PDB file of C-alpha atoms in Angstrom:
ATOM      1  CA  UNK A   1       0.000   0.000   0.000  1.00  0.00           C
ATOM      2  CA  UNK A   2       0.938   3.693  -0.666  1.00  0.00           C
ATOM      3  CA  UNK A   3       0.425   6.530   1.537  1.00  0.00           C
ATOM      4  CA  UNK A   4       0.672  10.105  -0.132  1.00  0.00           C
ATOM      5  CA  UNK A   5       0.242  12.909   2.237  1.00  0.00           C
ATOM      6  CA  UNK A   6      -0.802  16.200   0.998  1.00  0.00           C
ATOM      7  CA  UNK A   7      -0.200  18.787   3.808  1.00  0.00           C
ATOM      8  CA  UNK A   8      -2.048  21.963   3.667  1.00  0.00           C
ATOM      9  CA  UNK A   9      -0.431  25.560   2.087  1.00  0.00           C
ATOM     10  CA  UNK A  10       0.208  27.821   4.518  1.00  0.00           C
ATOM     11  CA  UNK A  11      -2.157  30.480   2.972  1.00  0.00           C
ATOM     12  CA  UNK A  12      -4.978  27.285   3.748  1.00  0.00           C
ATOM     13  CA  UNK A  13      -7.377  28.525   6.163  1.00  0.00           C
ATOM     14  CA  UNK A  14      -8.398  25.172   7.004  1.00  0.00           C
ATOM     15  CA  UNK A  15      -5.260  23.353   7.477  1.00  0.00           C
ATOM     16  CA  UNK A  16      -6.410  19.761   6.165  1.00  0.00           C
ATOM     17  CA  UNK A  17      -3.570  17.358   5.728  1.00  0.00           C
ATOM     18  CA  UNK A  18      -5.140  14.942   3.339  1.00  0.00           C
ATOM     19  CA  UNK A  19      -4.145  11.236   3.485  1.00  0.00           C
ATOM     20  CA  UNK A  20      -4.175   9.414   0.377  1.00  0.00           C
ATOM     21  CA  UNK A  21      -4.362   4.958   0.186  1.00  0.00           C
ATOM     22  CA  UNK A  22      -3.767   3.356  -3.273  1.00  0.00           C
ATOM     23  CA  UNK A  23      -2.825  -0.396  -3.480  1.00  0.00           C
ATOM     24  CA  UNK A  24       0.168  -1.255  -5.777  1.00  0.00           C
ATOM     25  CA  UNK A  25      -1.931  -1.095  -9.276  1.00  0.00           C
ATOM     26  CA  UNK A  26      -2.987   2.229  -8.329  1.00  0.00           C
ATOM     27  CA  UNK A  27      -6.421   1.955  -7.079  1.00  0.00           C
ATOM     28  CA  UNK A  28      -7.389   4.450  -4.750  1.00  0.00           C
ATOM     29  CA  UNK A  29      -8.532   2.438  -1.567  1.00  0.00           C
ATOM     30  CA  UNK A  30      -9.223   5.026   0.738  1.00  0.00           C
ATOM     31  CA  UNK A  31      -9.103   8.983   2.349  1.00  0.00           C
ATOM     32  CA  UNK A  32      -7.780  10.345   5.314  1.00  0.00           C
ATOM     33  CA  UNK A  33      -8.383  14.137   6.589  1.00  0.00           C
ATOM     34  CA  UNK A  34      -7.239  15.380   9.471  1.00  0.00           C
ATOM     35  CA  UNK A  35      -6.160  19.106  10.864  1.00  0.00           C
ATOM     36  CA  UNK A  36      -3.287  20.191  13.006  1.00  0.00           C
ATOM     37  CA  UNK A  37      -4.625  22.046  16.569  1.00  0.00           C
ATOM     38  CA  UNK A  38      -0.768  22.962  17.956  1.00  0.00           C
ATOM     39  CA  UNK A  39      -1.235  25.154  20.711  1.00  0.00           C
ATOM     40  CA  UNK A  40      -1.931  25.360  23.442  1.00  0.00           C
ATOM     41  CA  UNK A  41      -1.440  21.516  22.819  1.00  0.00           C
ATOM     42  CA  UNK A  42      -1.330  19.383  20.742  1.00  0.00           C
ATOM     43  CA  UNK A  43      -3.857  17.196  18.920  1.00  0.00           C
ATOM     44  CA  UNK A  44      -4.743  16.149  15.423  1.00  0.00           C
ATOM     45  CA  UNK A  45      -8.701  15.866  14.763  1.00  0.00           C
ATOM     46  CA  UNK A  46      -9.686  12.999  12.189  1.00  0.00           C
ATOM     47  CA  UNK A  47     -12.224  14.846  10.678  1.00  0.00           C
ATOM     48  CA  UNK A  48     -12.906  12.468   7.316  1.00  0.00           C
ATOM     49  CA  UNK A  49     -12.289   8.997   6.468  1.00  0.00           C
ATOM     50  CA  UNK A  50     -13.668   6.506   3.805  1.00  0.00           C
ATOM     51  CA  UNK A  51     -13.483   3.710   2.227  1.00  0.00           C
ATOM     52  CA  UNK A  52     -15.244   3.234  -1.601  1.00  0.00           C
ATOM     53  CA  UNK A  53     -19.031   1.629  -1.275  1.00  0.00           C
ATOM     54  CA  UNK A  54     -17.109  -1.214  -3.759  1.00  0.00           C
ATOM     55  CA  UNK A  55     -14.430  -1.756  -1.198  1.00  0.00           C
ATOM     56  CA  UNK A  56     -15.759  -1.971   2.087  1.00  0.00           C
ATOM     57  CA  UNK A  57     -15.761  -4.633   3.971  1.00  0.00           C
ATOM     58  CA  UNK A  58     -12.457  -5.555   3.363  1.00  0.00           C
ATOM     59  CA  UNK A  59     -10.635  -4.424   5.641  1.00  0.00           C
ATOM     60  CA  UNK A  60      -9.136  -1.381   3.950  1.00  0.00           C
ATOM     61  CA  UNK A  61     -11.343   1.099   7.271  1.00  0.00           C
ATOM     62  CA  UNK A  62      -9.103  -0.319  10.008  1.00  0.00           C
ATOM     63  CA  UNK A  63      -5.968  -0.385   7.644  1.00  0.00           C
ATOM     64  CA  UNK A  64      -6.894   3.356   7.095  1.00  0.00           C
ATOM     65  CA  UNK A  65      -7.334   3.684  11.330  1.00  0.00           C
ATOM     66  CA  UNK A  66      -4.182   2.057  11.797  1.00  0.00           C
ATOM     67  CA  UNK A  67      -1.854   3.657   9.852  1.00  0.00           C
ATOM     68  CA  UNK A  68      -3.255   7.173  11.185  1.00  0.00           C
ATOM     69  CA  UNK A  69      -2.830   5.874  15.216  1.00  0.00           C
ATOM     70  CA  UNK A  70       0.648   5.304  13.384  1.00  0.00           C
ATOM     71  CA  UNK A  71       0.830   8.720  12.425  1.00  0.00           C
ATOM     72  CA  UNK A  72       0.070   9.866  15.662  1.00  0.00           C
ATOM     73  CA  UNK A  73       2.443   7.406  17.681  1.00  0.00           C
ATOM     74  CA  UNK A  74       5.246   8.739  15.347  1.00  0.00           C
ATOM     75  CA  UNK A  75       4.326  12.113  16.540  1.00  0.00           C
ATOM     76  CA  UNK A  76       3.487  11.560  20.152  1.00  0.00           C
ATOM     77  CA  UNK A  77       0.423  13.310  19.397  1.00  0.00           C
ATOM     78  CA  UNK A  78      -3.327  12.657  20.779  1.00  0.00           C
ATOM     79  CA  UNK A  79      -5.970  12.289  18.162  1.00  0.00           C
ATOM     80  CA  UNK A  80      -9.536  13.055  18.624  1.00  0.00           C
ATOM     81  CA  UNK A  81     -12.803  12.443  16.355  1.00  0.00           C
ATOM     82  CA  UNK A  82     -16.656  12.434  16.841  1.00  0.00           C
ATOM     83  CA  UNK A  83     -17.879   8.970  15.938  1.00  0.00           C
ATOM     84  CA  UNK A  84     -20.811   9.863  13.535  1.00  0.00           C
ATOM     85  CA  UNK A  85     -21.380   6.379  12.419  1.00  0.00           C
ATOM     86  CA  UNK A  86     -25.029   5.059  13.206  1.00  0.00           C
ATOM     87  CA  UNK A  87     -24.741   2.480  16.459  1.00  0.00           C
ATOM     88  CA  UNK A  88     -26.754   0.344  13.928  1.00  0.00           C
ATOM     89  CA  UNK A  89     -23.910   0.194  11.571  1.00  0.00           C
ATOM     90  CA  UNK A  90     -21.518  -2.750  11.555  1.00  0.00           C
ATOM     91  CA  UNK A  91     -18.545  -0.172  10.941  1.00  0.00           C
ATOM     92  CA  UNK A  92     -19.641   2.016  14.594  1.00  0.00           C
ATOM     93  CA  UNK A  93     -17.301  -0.214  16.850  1.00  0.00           C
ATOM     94  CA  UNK A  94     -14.343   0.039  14.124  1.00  0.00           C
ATOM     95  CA  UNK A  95     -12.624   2.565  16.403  1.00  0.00           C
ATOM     96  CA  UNK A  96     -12.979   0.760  19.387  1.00  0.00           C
ATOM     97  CA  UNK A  97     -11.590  -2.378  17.705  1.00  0.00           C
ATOM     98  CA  UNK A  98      -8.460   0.083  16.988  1.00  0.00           C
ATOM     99  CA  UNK A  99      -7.879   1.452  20.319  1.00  0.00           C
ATOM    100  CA  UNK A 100      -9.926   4.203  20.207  1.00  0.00           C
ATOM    101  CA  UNK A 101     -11.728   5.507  23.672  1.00  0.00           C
ATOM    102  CA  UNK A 102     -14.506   7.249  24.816  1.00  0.00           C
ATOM    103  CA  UNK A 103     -13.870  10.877  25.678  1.00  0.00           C
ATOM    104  CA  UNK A 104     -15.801  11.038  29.238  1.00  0.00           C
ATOM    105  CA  UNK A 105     -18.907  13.423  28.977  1.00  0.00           C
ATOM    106  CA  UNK A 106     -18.863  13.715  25.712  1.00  0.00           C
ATOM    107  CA  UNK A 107     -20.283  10.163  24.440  1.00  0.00           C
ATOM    108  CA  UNK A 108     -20.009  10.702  20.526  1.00  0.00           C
ATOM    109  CA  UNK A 109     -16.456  11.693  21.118  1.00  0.00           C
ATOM    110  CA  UNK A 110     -13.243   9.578  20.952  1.00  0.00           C
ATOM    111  CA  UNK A 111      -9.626   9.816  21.469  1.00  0.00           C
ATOM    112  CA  UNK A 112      -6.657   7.770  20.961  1.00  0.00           C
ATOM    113  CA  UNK A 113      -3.156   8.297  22.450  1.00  0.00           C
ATOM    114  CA  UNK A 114      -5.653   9.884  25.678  1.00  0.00           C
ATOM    115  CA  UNK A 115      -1.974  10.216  27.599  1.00  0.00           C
ATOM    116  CA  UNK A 116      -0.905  13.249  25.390  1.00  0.00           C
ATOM    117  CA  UNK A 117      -4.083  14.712  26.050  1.00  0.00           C
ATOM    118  CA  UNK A 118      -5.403  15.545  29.645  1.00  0.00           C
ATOM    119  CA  UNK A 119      -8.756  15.318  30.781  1.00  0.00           C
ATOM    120  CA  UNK A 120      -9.342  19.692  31.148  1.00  0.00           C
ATOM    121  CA  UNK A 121      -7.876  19.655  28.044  1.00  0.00           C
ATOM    122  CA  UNK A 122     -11.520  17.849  26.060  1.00  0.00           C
ATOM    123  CA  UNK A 123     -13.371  20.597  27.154  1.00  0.00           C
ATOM    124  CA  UNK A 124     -11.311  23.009  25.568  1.00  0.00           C
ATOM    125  CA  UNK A 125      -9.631  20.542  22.306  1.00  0.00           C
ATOM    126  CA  UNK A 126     -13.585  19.931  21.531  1.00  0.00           C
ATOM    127  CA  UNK A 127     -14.470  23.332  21.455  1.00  0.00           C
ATOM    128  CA  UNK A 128     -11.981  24.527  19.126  1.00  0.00           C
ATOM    129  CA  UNK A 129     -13.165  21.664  17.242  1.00  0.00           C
ATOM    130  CA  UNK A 130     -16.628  22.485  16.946  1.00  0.00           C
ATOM    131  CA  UNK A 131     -15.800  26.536  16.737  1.00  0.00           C
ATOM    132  CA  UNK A 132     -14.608  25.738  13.089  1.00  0.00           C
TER     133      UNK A 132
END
């Protein structure tokens, strides 16, 4: 598998590093977005990732999750998303299966790498979060 990772220009007002999965033909097998929050800690927030309808099932979602708590082991970094997939869904536990938490009192959120991130520090990395 290849990883290409498009960071963001510095003129971006977003900031969205994009993660990009292609097998060895090619094929595009999957997305990654994610921003940057540095200060006054830091955190990355997954805020996209997918899988093609033709592909899932596979596999290729916790590749994708695996190679981004990766990411953020590299970089001794927290990482923090809001789970928005239906508890009906097969996929909803596929963060939990990848060492993904629940972020107490907030129950759609999660975290991984939770040490690098203190508990005052939710409120706060959530809010920024949401203020976008």
């Amino acid at each position: 598998m290849n990883v290409e990772h498009k960071r963001p220009n510095k003129d971006a007002p977003d900031k969205i590093h994009v993660l990009t999965f292609t097998n060895e033909q090619g094929v595009k097998i999957g997305e990654v977005e994610l921003m940057y929050f540095g200060k006054p800690f830091r955190f990355y927030y997954l805020s996209f990732i997918g899988v093609p309808p033709q592909l899932r099932g596979n596999g290729f979602g916790s590749l994708l999750i695996k190679t981004f708590n990766t990411f953020l082991n590299e970089r001794k970094s927290a990482g923090l998303l809001r789970n928005i997939i239906s508890s009906q869904n097969p996929a909803h536990s596929i963060y939990h299966k990848n060492g993904w938490e629940n972020v107490q009192n907030f129950p759609k959120w999660l975290v991984f790498n939770a040490k690098y991130l203190h508990n005052p520090q939710y409120d706060r990395a959530i809010q920024r979060i949401e203020s976008l």
